Amino acid sequence: MGTFCSVIKFENLQELKRLCHWGPIIALGVVAICSTMAMIDSVLWYWPLHTTGGSVNFIMLINWTVMIVYNYFNAMFAGPGFVPRGWKPENPQDSMYLQYCKVCQAYKAPRSHHCRKCNRCIMKMDHHCPWINNCCGHQNHASFTLFLLLAPLGCIHAAFIFVMTMYTQLYNRLSFGWNTVKIDMSAARRDPLPIVPFGLAAFAATLFALGLALGTTIAVGMLFVIQIKIILRNKTSIESWIEEKAKDRIQYYQLDEVFVFPYDLGSKWKNFKQVFTWSGVPEGDGLEWPIREGCHPYSLTREQLKQKADKRVRSVRYKVIEDYSGACCPLNRGIKTFFTSPCTEEPRIRLQKGELILATRGLRYWLYGDKILDDPFVEGTSRIRGWFPRNCVEKCPCDGESDPAPESEKKNR
């Protein structure tokens, strides 16, 4: 309740502009369509006032909707938490381990990163999510993950209602001939007549809502699995990438050192409690973090500085071997590439055979980098930046750089 009150304060009303974006419009539209059609169809299939089961079914539908919308708005309006402008560590000597943000005029606190969309340094930044038009970070990570859990559960319930409604409403309308099967959609053949008539339009709307519910269950469910995995390791998506690049750097230079992620407390339950608490407020202030025994407080930030100074880690040159149209989810690049398309507002770049790409980071089936438009050896040339499928490029044989994919993903190929 305290979080809800903070959302409706006058000074936070300007945050309502976040709703004026394609992400929230689509997300809330899907919630509205599935919830409305599920409630209408539940009246047709299982009238809530006749039986206890019907009442429970209808109350559960309302409950799903309320919890989904609450956690969605909480993730959007409560925000991830920003590093205070002008922030610097209490011990001036610690600033040597931290990066300085010229935009925010402050040092980047441990686990924080600057978001170009929000134009602020975000505490424990995971990613910028277009669906909530905000970053996922320290303060709203729990609400965001709960939304990813509740949305598929609510859609599964709604999908079951859609299927049962179509079955019960069409059962008495089917007429079988010798070579044909006819459906009479002109009138309901049941006594008494339903409160909401189930005609052709209602059937089409229910079928459309069923498709939305099933698609949301699959897509959002996959995102929930990804989030819960990194929460149990007390990591973020960005930190997972930094850790894998650290292992890659050590392996490439054959260094006699081992990188240990400092924020994994060694217990999944302890890591879980860093995000989810009974009060709804995550542990810590977002600036200082408990670390694993034997680790340096700035192990991760020192590794970031090493990677920033290492040009080999920063970019790898690839050559395009197959054309790519720039589609968000390309079916012609394979099923795995289609379903693992990065959930980000960052663009995809169109590629043509023979072009050169400088990849700076990557996933198992996708890479992110710059397309070189002019001479790659002349400074100041223009580039187009974005995501592209891994299977349409190959590493230039002249380069000795390592693959920017995480080491764990290389082994699974």
CSV table of C-alpha atoms in Angstrom, one decimal:
chain,number,residue,atom,x,y,z
A,1,MET,CA,0.0,0.0,0.0
A,2,GLY,CA,2.9,2.3,0.7
A,3,THR,CA,4.3,1.8,-2.8
A,4,PHE,CA,0.8,2.5,-4.3
A,5,CYS,CA,0.5,5.8,-2.3
A,6,SER,CA,3.9,6.8,-3.6
A,7,VAL,CA,2.8,6.2,-7.1
A,8,ILE,CA,-0.2,8.6,-6.9
A,9,LYS,CA,1.7,11.5,-5.4
A,10,PHE,CA,1.4,14.8,-7.4
A,11,GLU,CA,5.1,14.9,-8.2
A,12,ASN,CA,4.9,11.5,-9.8
A,13,LEU,CA,2.0,12.3,-12.1
A,14,GLN,CA,4.4,13.3,-14.8
A,15,GLU,CA,5.3,9.6,-15.0
A,16,LEU,CA,2.0,9.0,-16.7
A,17,LYS,CA,3.6,10.0,-19.9
A,18,ARG,CA,5.3,6.5,-19.9
A,19,LEU,CA,1.9,5.1,-21.0
A,20,CYS,CA,2.2,7.0,-24.3
A,21,HIS,CA,4.4,4.4,-25.8
A,22,TRP,CA,3.8,1.3,-28.0
A,23,GLY,CA,5.0,-1.1,-25.3
A,24,PRO,CA,2.5,-0.2,-22.6
A,25,ILE,CA,-0.3,0.2,-25.1
A,26,ILE,CA,0.2,-3.3,-26.5
A,27,ALA,CA,0.7,-4.9,-23.1
A,28,LEU,CA,-2.3,-3.3,-21.5
A,29,GLY,CA,-4.3,-3.9,-24.6
A,30,VAL,CA,-3.6,-7.7,-24.4
A,31,VAL,CA,-4.5,-7.7,-20.7
A,32,ALA,CA,-7.7,-5.8,-21.4
A,33,ILE,CA,-8.8,-8.1,-24.3
A,34,CYS,CA,-8.0,-11.4,-22.5
A,35,SER,CA,-9.6,-10.3,-19.2
A,36,THR,CA,-12.7,-8.9,-20.8
A,37,MET,CA,-13.3,-11.8,-23.1
A,38,ALA,CA,-12.6,-14.3,-20.2
A,39,MET,CA,-15.2,-12.7,-18.0
A,40,ILE,CA,-17.8,-12.6,-20.8
A,41,ASP,CA,-17.1,-16.2,-21.7
A,42,SER,CA,-17.2,-17.3,-18.1
A,43,VAL,CA,-20.8,-16.1,-18.0
A,44,LEU,CA,-21.7,-18.2,-21.0
A,45,TRP,CA,-19.8,-21.3,-19.9
A,46,TYR,CA,-20.0,-21.3,-16.0
A,47,TRP,CA,-22.6,-18.8,-14.7
A,48,PRO,CA,-21.1,-17.5,-11.5
A,49,LEU,CA,-24.4,-17.1,-9.6
A,50,HIS,CA,-25.6,-20.7,-10.1
A,51,THR,CA,-22.8,-22.7,-8.4
A,52,THR,CA,-20.0,-22.3,-6.0
A,53,GLY,CA,-17.5,-23.3,-8.7
A,54,GLY,CA,-18.8,-20.7,-11.0
A,55,SER,CA,-18.4,-18.0,-8.3
A,56,VAL,CA,-14.8,-19.2,-7.5
A,57,ASN,CA,-13.9,-19.2,-11.2
A,58,PHE,CA,-15.2,-15.6,-11.7
A,59,ILE,CA,-13.5,-14.3,-8.6
A,60,MET,CA,-10.2,-15.9,-9.7
A,61,LEU,CA,-10.4,-14.1,-13.0
A,62,ILE,CA,-10.9,-10.8,-11.3
A,63,ASN,CA,-8.0,-11.6,-8.9
A,64,TRP,CA,-5.6,-12.4,-11.8
A,65,THR,CA,-6.5,-9.2,-13.5
A,66,VAL,CA,-6.0,-7.1,-10.4
A,67,MET,CA,-2.7,-8.6,-9.5
A,68,ILE,CA,-1.3,-8.5,-13.0
A,69,VAL,CA,-2.2,-4.8,-13.5
A,70,TYR,CA,-1.0,-3.9,-10.0
A,71,ASN,CA,2.5,-5.4,-10.5
A,72,TYR,CA,2.7,-4.0,-14.0
A,73,PHE,CA,2.0,-0.4,-12.9
A,74,ASN,CA,4.2,-0.9,-9.9
A,75,ALA,CA,7.1,-1.9,-12.1
A,76,MET,CA,6.4,1.0,-14.4
A,77,PHE,CA,5.8,3.8,-12.0
A,78,ALA,CA,7.9,2.8,-8.9
A,79,GLY,CA,10.9,2.7,-11.2
A,80,PRO,CA,14.2,0.9,-10.9
A,81,GLY,CA,15.9,3.5,-8.6
A,82,PHE,CA,18.4,6.1,-9.8
A,83,VAL,CA,21.9,6.8,-8.6
A,84,PRO,CA,21.7,10.3,-7.0
A,85,ARG,CA,23.2,13.0,-9.2
A,86,GLY,CA,26.7,13.9,-8.0
A,87,TRP,CA,27.1,10.7,-6.0
A,88,LYS,CA,30.6,9.6,-5.0
A,89,PRO,CA,31.8,6.9,-2.6
A,90,GLU,CA,32.4,7.9,1.0
A,91,ASN,CA,36.0,6.8,0.8
A,92,PRO,CA,37.6,9.0,-1.9
A,93,GLN,CA,40.2,6.3,-2.7
A,94,ASP,CA,37.4,4.0,-3.8
A,95,SER,CA,36.7,6.2,-6.8
A,96,MET,CA,39.7,4.7,-8.6
A,97,TYR,CA,37.6,1.5,-8.9
A,98,LEU,CA,34.5,3.2,-10.3
A,99,GLN,CA,33.6,4.6,-13.7
A,100,TYR,CA,32.5,8.3,-13.9
A,101,CYS,CA,29.3,9.2,-15.8
A,102,LYS,CA,29.6,12.5,-17.5
A,103,VAL,CA,25.9,12.7,-18.2
A,104,CYS,CA,24.8,12.3,-14.5
A,105,GLN,CA,27.9,14.0,-13.2
A,106,ALA,CA,28.4,11.2,-10.7
A,107,TYR,CA,30.3,8.0,-10.2
A,108,LYS,CA,28.6,4.8,-11.2
A,109,ALA,CA,27.8,2.9,-8.0
A,110,PRO,CA,28.6,-0.8,-7.9
A,111,ARG,CA,26.1,-2.7,-10.1
A,112,SER,CA,24.7,0.5,-11.7
A,113,HIS,CA,24.8,1.3,-15.4
A,114,HIS,CA,23.7,4.3,-17.4
A,115,CYS,CA,20.6,3.9,-19.5
A,116,ARG,CA,20.4,5.9,-22.7
A,117,LYS,CA,16.7,5.7,-22.8
A,118,CYS,CA,16.1,6.9,-19.2
A,119,ASN,CA,19.2,9.2,-19.4
A,120,ARG,CA,20.1,8.3,-15.8
A,121,CYS,CA,22.4,5.8,-14.0
A,122,ILE,CA,20.2,2.9,-12.8
A,123,MET,CA,20.8,1.0,-9.6
A,124,LYS,CA,21.4,-2.7,-10.3
A,125,MET,CA,20.3,-2.3,-13.9
A,126,ASP,CA,19.1,-5.5,-15.6
A,127,HIS,CA,17.7,-4.0,-18.8
A,128,HIS,CA,15.5,-1.4,-20.3
A,129,CYS,CA,12.1,-3.0,-21.0
A,130,PRO,CA,10.0,-1.5,-23.7
A,131,TRP,CA,6.9,-3.2,-22.4
A,132,ILE,CA,6.9,-1.1,-19.2
A,133,ASN,CA,8.7,1.8,-20.9
A,134,ASN,CA,11.2,1.9,-18.0
A,135,CYS,CA,14.2,0.1,-16.7
A,136,CYS,CA,14.2,-3.0,-14.7
A,137,GLY,CA,16.5,-2.5,-11.7
A,138,HIS,CA,16.9,-2.5,-7.9
A,139,GLN,CA,13.5,-1.2,-6.8
A,140,ASN,CA,11.1,-2.8,-9.3
A,141,HIS,CA,12.8,-6.1,-10.1
A,142,ALA,CA,10.4,-8.0,-7.8
A,143,SER,CA,7.3,-6.4,-9.3
A,144,PHE,CA,8.5,-6.9,-12.8
A,145,THR,CA,9.3,-10.6,-12.1
A,146,LEU,CA,5.9,-11.1,-10.4
A,147,PHE,CA,4.2,-9.6,-13.5
A,148,LEU,CA,6.1,-12.1,-15.7
A,149,LEU,CA,4.8,-14.9,-13.4
A,150,LEU,CA,1.2,-13.8,-13.0
A,151,ALA,CA,0.6,-12.9,-16.7
A,152,PRO,CA,1.1,-16.5,-18.0
A,153,LEU,CA,-0.9,-18.0,-15.1
A,154,GLY,CA,-3.8,-15.7,-15.8
A,155,CYS,CA,-3.6,-16.4,-19.5
A,156,ILE,CA,-3.6,-20.2,-18.9
A,157,HIS,CA,-6.8,-19.7,-16.9
A,158,ALA,CA,-8.4,-17.5,-19.6
A,159,ALA,CA,-7.4,-19.9,-22.4
A,160,PHE,CA,-9.1,-22.8,-20.6
A,161,ILE,CA,-12.3,-20.7,-20.3
A,162,PHE,CA,-12.1,-19.8,-24.0
A,163,VAL,CA,-11.8,-23.4,-25.0
A,164,MET,CA,-14.6,-24.6,-22.8
A,165,THR,CA,-16.9,-21.8,-23.9
A,166,MET,CA,-16.4,-22.6,-27.6
A,167,TYR,CA,-16.9,-26.2,-26.9
A,168,THR,CA,-20.1,-25.8,-24.9
A,169,GLN,CA,-21.6,-23.2,-27.2
A,170,LEU,CA,-20.9,-25.1,-30.4
A,171,TYR,CA,-21.9,-28.5,-29.1
A,172,ASN,CA,-25.6,-28.1,-29.8
A,173,ARG,CA,-25.1,-26.1,-33.0
A,174,LEU,CA,-23.3,-28.8,-35.0
A,175,SER,CA,-25.3,-30.8,-37.5
A,176,PHE,CA,-23.7,-33.7,-39.3
A,177,GLY,CA,-24.6,-34.7,-42.9
A,178,TRP,CA,-23.3,-37.5,-45.1
A,179,ASN,CA,-20.4,-35.4,-46.4
A,180,THR,CA,-20.7,-32.1,-44.5
A,181,VAL,CA,-20.6,-30.6,-41.0
A,182,LYS,CA,-22.6,-27.5,-40.5
A,183,ILE,CA,-22.6,-25.0,-37.6
A,184,ASP,CA,-25.7,-23.0,-36.9
A,185,MET,CA,-24.6,-19.6,-35.5
A,186,SER,CA,-27.9,-17.8,-36.1
A,187,ALA,CA,-29.4,-18.6,-32.7
A,188,ALA,CA,-28.4,-20.4,-29.5
A,189,ARG,CA,-30.1,-23.8,-29.3
A,190,ARG,CA,-30.3,-24.0,-25.6
A,191,ASP,CA,-32.8,-23.3,-22.9
A,192,PRO,CA,-32.8,-20.8,-21.3
A,193,LEU,CA,-31.2,-18.5,-23.8
A,194,PRO,CA,-27.8,-17.1,-22.7
A,195,ILE,CA,-27.5,-13.6,-21.3
A,196,VAL,CA,-24.7,-12.8,-23.7
A,197,PRO,CA,-25.6,-14.1,-27.3
A,198,PHE,CA,-22.8,-16.2,-28.8
A,199,GLY,CA,-22.9,-15.4,-32.5
A,200,LEU,CA,-20.3,-15.4,-35.2
A,201,ALA,CA,-18.7,-12.2,-33.9
A,202,ALA,CA,-18.4,-13.6,-30.4
A,203,PHE,CA,-16.9,-16.8,-31.7
A,204,ALA,CA,-14.3,-14.8,-33.7
A,205,ALA,CA,-13.5,-12.6,-30.7
A,206,THR,CA,-13.1,-15.6,-28.4
A,207,LEU,CA,-10.8,-17.3,-31.0
A,208,PHE,CA,-8.7,-14.1,-31.2
A,209,ALA,CA,-8.4,-13.8,-27.5
A,210,LEU,CA,-7.4,-17.5,-27.3
A,211,GLY,CA,-4.5,-16.8,-29.7
A,212,LEU,CA,-3.4,-13.8,-27.6
A,213,ALA,CA,-3.6,-15.8,-24.4
A,214,LEU,CA,-1.5,-18.7,-25.7
A,215,GLY,CA,1.1,-16.4,-27.3
A,216,THR,CA,1.4,-14.4,-24.1
A,217,THR,CA,1.8,-17.6,-22.1
A,218,ILE,CA,4.7,-18.8,-24.2
A,219,ALA,CA,6.5,-15.5,-24.7
A,220,VAL,CA,6.2,-14.0,-21.2
A,221,GLY,CA,6.7,-17.4,-19.6
A,222,MET,CA,10.1,-17.7,-21.3
A,223,LEU,CA,11.0,-14.3,-20.0
A,224,PHE,CA,10.0,-15.3,-16.4
A,225,VAL,CA,12.3,-18.4,-16.6
A,226,ILE,CA,15.2,-16.2,-17.7
A,227,GLN,CA,14.6,-13.7,-14.8
A,228,ILE,CA,14.2,-16.3,-12.1
A,229,LYS,CA,17.5,-17.9,-13.1
A,230,ILE,CA,19.5,-14.8,-12.8
A,231,ILE,CA,17.7,-13.8,-9.5
A,232,LEU,CA,18.7,-17.2,-7.9
A,233,ARG,CA,22.3,-16.3,-8.9
A,234,ASN,CA,21.9,-12.7,-7.6
A,235,LYS,CA,22.9,-11.4,-11.0
A,236,THR,CA,21.5,-9.2,-13.7
A,237,SER,CA,21.5,-9.8,-17.4
A,238,ILE,CA,24.3,-7.2,-17.8
A,239,GLU,CA,26.4,-8.8,-15.0
A,240,SER,CA,26.0,-12.2,-16.5
A,241,TRP,CA,27.5,-10.8,-19.7
A,242,ILE,CA,30.4,-9.1,-17.8
A,243,GLU,CA,31.1,-12.4,-16.0
A,244,GLU,CA,31.3,-14.4,-19.2
A,245,LYS,CA,33.5,-11.9,-20.8
A,246,ALA,CA,35.8,-12.0,-17.8
A,247,LYS,CA,36.2,-15.8,-18.2
A,248,ASP,CA,36.8,-15.3,-21.9
A,249,ARG,CA,39.5,-12.6,-21.3
A,250,ILE,CA,41.3,-14.9,-18.8
A,251,GLN,CA,41.2,-17.8,-21.2
A,252,TYR,CA,42.4,-15.8,-24.2
A,253,TYR,CA,45.4,-14.3,-22.4
A,254,GLN,CA,46.0,-17.6,-20.4
A,255,LEU,CA,46.1,-15.7,-17.1
A,256,ASP,CA,46.7,-17.4,-13.8
A,257,GLU,CA,43.6,-16.0,-12.1
A,258,VAL,CA,40.0,-17.0,-11.5
A,259,PHE,CA,37.1,-14.5,-11.6
A,260,VAL,CA,34.5,-15.1,-8.8
A,261,PHE,CA,31.2,-13.2,-9.1
A,262,PRO,CA,31.2,-11.2,-5.8
A,263,TYR,CA,27.4,-10.8,-5.3
A,264,ASP,CA,26.4,-14.5,-5.4
A,265,LEU,CA,26.0,-15.2,-1.7
A,266,GLY,CA,26.4,-18.9,-2.2
A,267,SER,CA,22.8,-19.8,-1.4
A,268,LYS,CA,19.8,-19.6,-3.8
A,269,TRP,CA,17.5,-18.7,-0.9
A,270,LYS,CA,19.8,-15.8,0.2
A,271,ASN,CA,20.0,-14.6,-3.3
A,272,PHE,CA,16.2,-14.8,-3.7
A,273,LYS,CA,15.7,-12.7,-0.5
A,274,GLN,CA,17.8,-10.0,-2.0
A,275,VAL,CA,15.0,-9.3,-4.4
A,276,PHE,CA,11.8,-10.6,-2.8
A,277,THR,CA,10.9,-9.6,0.7
A,278,TRP,CA,7.6,-9.7,2.7
A,279,SER,CA,7.5,-5.9,2.9
A,280,GLY,CA,7.9,-5.6,-0.9
A,281,VAL,CA,11.0,-3.4,-0.5
A,282,PRO,CA,14.2,-5.0,-1.7
A,283,GLU,CA,17.1,-5.3,0.7
A,284,GLY,CA,19.8,-2.6,0.6
A,285,ASP,CA,19.9,1.0,-0.6
A,286,GLY,CA,21.0,0.1,-4.1
A,287,LEU,CA,24.5,1.7,-3.6
A,288,GLU,CA,26.2,-0.8,-1.3
A,289,TRP,CA,25.8,-4.6,-1.6
A,290,PRO,CA,26.7,-7.6,0.5
A,291,ILE,CA,29.5,-9.6,-1.1
A,292,ARG,CA,30.7,-13.2,-1.1
A,293,GLU,CA,33.3,-14.1,1.5
A,294,GLY,CA,36.8,-13.5,0.2
A,295,CYS,CA,35.8,-11.2,-2.6
A,296,HIS,CA,36.8,-7.6,-3.1
A,297,PRO,CA,33.9,-5.1,-2.9
A,298,TYR,CA,34.8,-3.7,-6.3
A,299,SER,CA,35.7,-7.0,-8.0
A,300,LEU,CA,33.0,-6.5,-10.7
A,301,THR,CA,33.8,-2.8,-11.3
A,302,ARG,CA,37.5,-3.5,-11.6
A,303,GLU,CA,36.7,-6.2,-14.2
A,304,GLN,CA,34.6,-3.7,-16.1
A,305,LEU,CA,37.5,-1.3,-16.3
A,306,LYS,CA,39.8,-4.1,-17.6
A,307,GLN,CA,37.3,-5.0,-20.3
A,308,LYS,CA,36.9,-1.3,-21.2
A,309,ALA,CA,40.6,-1.0,-21.7
A,310,ASP,CA,40.9,-4.2,-23.7
A,311,LYS,CA,40.0,-3.5,-27.3
A,312,ARG,CA,40.0,-7.2,-28.1
A,313,VAL,CA,37.1,-7.8,-25.7
A,314,ARG,CA,35.2,-4.7,-26.9
A,315,SER,CA,34.7,-5.7,-30.5
A,316,VAL,CA,35.1,-8.7,-32.9
A,317,ARG,CA,35.0,-8.3,-36.7
A,318,TYR,CA,32.5,-10.5,-38.6
A,319,LYS,CA,31.7,-10.8,-42.3
A,320,VAL,CA,28.1,-11.2,-43.6
A,321,ILE,CA,27.6,-14.5,-45.5
A,322,GLU,CA,23.8,-14.3,-45.9
A,323,ASP,CA,21.4,-11.5,-46.4
A,324,TYR,CA,19.2,-10.5,-43.4
A,325,SER,CA,16.1,-8.3,-43.8
A,326,GLY,CA,16.2,-6.7,-40.4
A,327,ALA,CA,13.1,-8.4,-39.2
A,328,CYS,CA,12.5,-8.6,-35.4
A,329,CYS,CA,11.7,-12.3,-35.3
A,330,PRO,CA,12.9,-13.8,-38.7
A,331,LEU,CA,11.4,-17.2,-39.4
A,332,ASN,CA,13.8,-17.9,-42.2
A,333,ARG,CA,16.8,-17.9,-39.8
A,334,GLY,CA,15.5,-20.9,-37.9
A,335,ILE,CA,13.1,-21.6,-35.1
A,336,LYS,CA,15.7,-21.1,-32.3
A,337,THR,CA,16.6,-17.7,-33.7
A,338,PHE,CA,13.0,-16.8,-34.0
A,339,PHE,CA,12.1,-17.7,-30.4
A,340,THR,CA,15.3,-16.2,-28.8
A,341,SER,CA,15.0,-12.8,-30.4
A,342,PRO,CA,16.3,-10.2,-27.9
A,343,CYS,CA,13.4,-8.5,-25.9
A,344,THR,CA,14.7,-5.0,-26.2
A,345,GLU,CA,13.9,-1.7,-27.9
A,346,GLU,CA,17.3,-1.7,-29.6
A,347,PRO,CA,16.9,-2.0,-33.4
A,348,ARG,CA,17.8,-4.8,-35.8
A,349,ILE,CA,20.1,-3.9,-38.6
A,350,ARG,CA,19.6,-5.0,-42.2
A,351,LEU,CA,22.6,-6.9,-43.6
A,352,GLN,CA,23.8,-7.7,-47.1
A,353,LYS,CA,26.3,-10.4,-48.1
A,354,GLY,CA,29.9,-9.1,-47.9
A,355,GLU,CA,29.4,-6.3,-45.4
A,356,LEU,CA,31.6,-6.1,-42.3
A,357,ILE,CA,30.3,-6.0,-38.7
A,358,LEU,CA,32.0,-5.1,-35.4
A,359,ALA,CA,30.2,-7.2,-32.7
A,360,THR,CA,30.5,-5.9,-29.2
A,361,ARG,CA,28.3,-8.4,-27.4
A,362,GLY,CA,26.2,-11.4,-28.1
A,363,LEU,CA,23.8,-14.1,-27.2
A,364,ARG,CA,23.6,-17.7,-28.2
A,365,TYR,CA,21.8,-17.0,-31.5
A,366,TRP,CA,22.2,-13.2,-31.8
A,367,LEU,CA,25.0,-10.6,-31.9
A,368,TYR,CA,25.0,-6.9,-31.3
A,369,GLY,CA,27.3,-4.5,-33.0
A,370,ASP,CA,28.0,-1.9,-35.6
A,371,LYS,CA,27.7,-2.2,-39.3
A,372,ILE,CA,30.7,-0.5,-41.0
A,373,LEU,CA,29.4,1.6,-43.9
A,374,ASP,CA,32.7,3.1,-45.1
A,375,ASP,CA,36.4,2.3,-44.7
A,376,PRO,CA,36.7,0.4,-41.4
A,377,PHE,CA,40.2,1.7,-40.9
A,378,VAL,CA,39.4,5.4,-41.2
A,379,GLU,CA,38.2,7.0,-38.0
A,380,GLY,CA,35.0,8.9,-37.9
A,381,THR,CA,33.2,6.7,-40.4
A,382,SER,CA,29.4,6.3,-39.9
A,383,ARG,CA,28.0,3.1,-38.5
A,384,ILE,CA,24.6,1.5,-37.9
A,385,ARG,CA,24.2,-0.2,-34.6
A,386,GLY,CA,21.8,-3.0,-33.7
A,387,TRP,CA,21.1,-6.8,-33.3
A,388,PHE,CA,21.4,-9.4,-36.1
A,389,PRO,CA,21.3,-13.2,-36.2
A,390,ARG,CA,24.5,-15.1,-35.6
A,391,ASN,CA,23.9,-17.6,-38.3
A,392,CYS,CA,24.1,-15.0,-41.1
A,393,VAL,CA,27.7,-13.9,-40.3
A,394,GLU,CA,31.1,-15.6,-39.8
A,395,LYS,CA,34.2,-14.4,-38.0
A,396,CYS,CA,36.8,-12.8,-40.2
A,397,PRO,CA,39.8,-15.2,-40.4
A,398,CYS,CA,42.3,-12.3,-40.2
A,399,ASP,CA,41.2,-11.4,-36.7
A,400,GLY,CA,42.5,-13.1,-33.6
A,401,GLU,CA,39.8,-11.8,-31.4
A,402,SER,CA,37.6,-14.2,-29.4
A,403,ASP,CA,33.9,-14.8,-30.0
A,404,PRO,CA,31.8,-12.3,-28.0
A,405,ALA,CA,29.3,-15.0,-27.1
A,406,PRO,CA,29.3,-16.1,-23.4
A,407,GLU,CA,31.6,-19.1,-22.8
A,408,SER,CA,28.7,-21.2,-21.5
A,409,GLU,CA,26.8,-20.6,-24.7
A,410,LYS,CA,29.7,-21.6,-26.9
A,411,LYS,CA,29.8,-25.1,-25.2
A,412,ASN,CA,26.1,-25.6,-25.9
A,413,ARG,CA,26.3,-24.9,-29.6
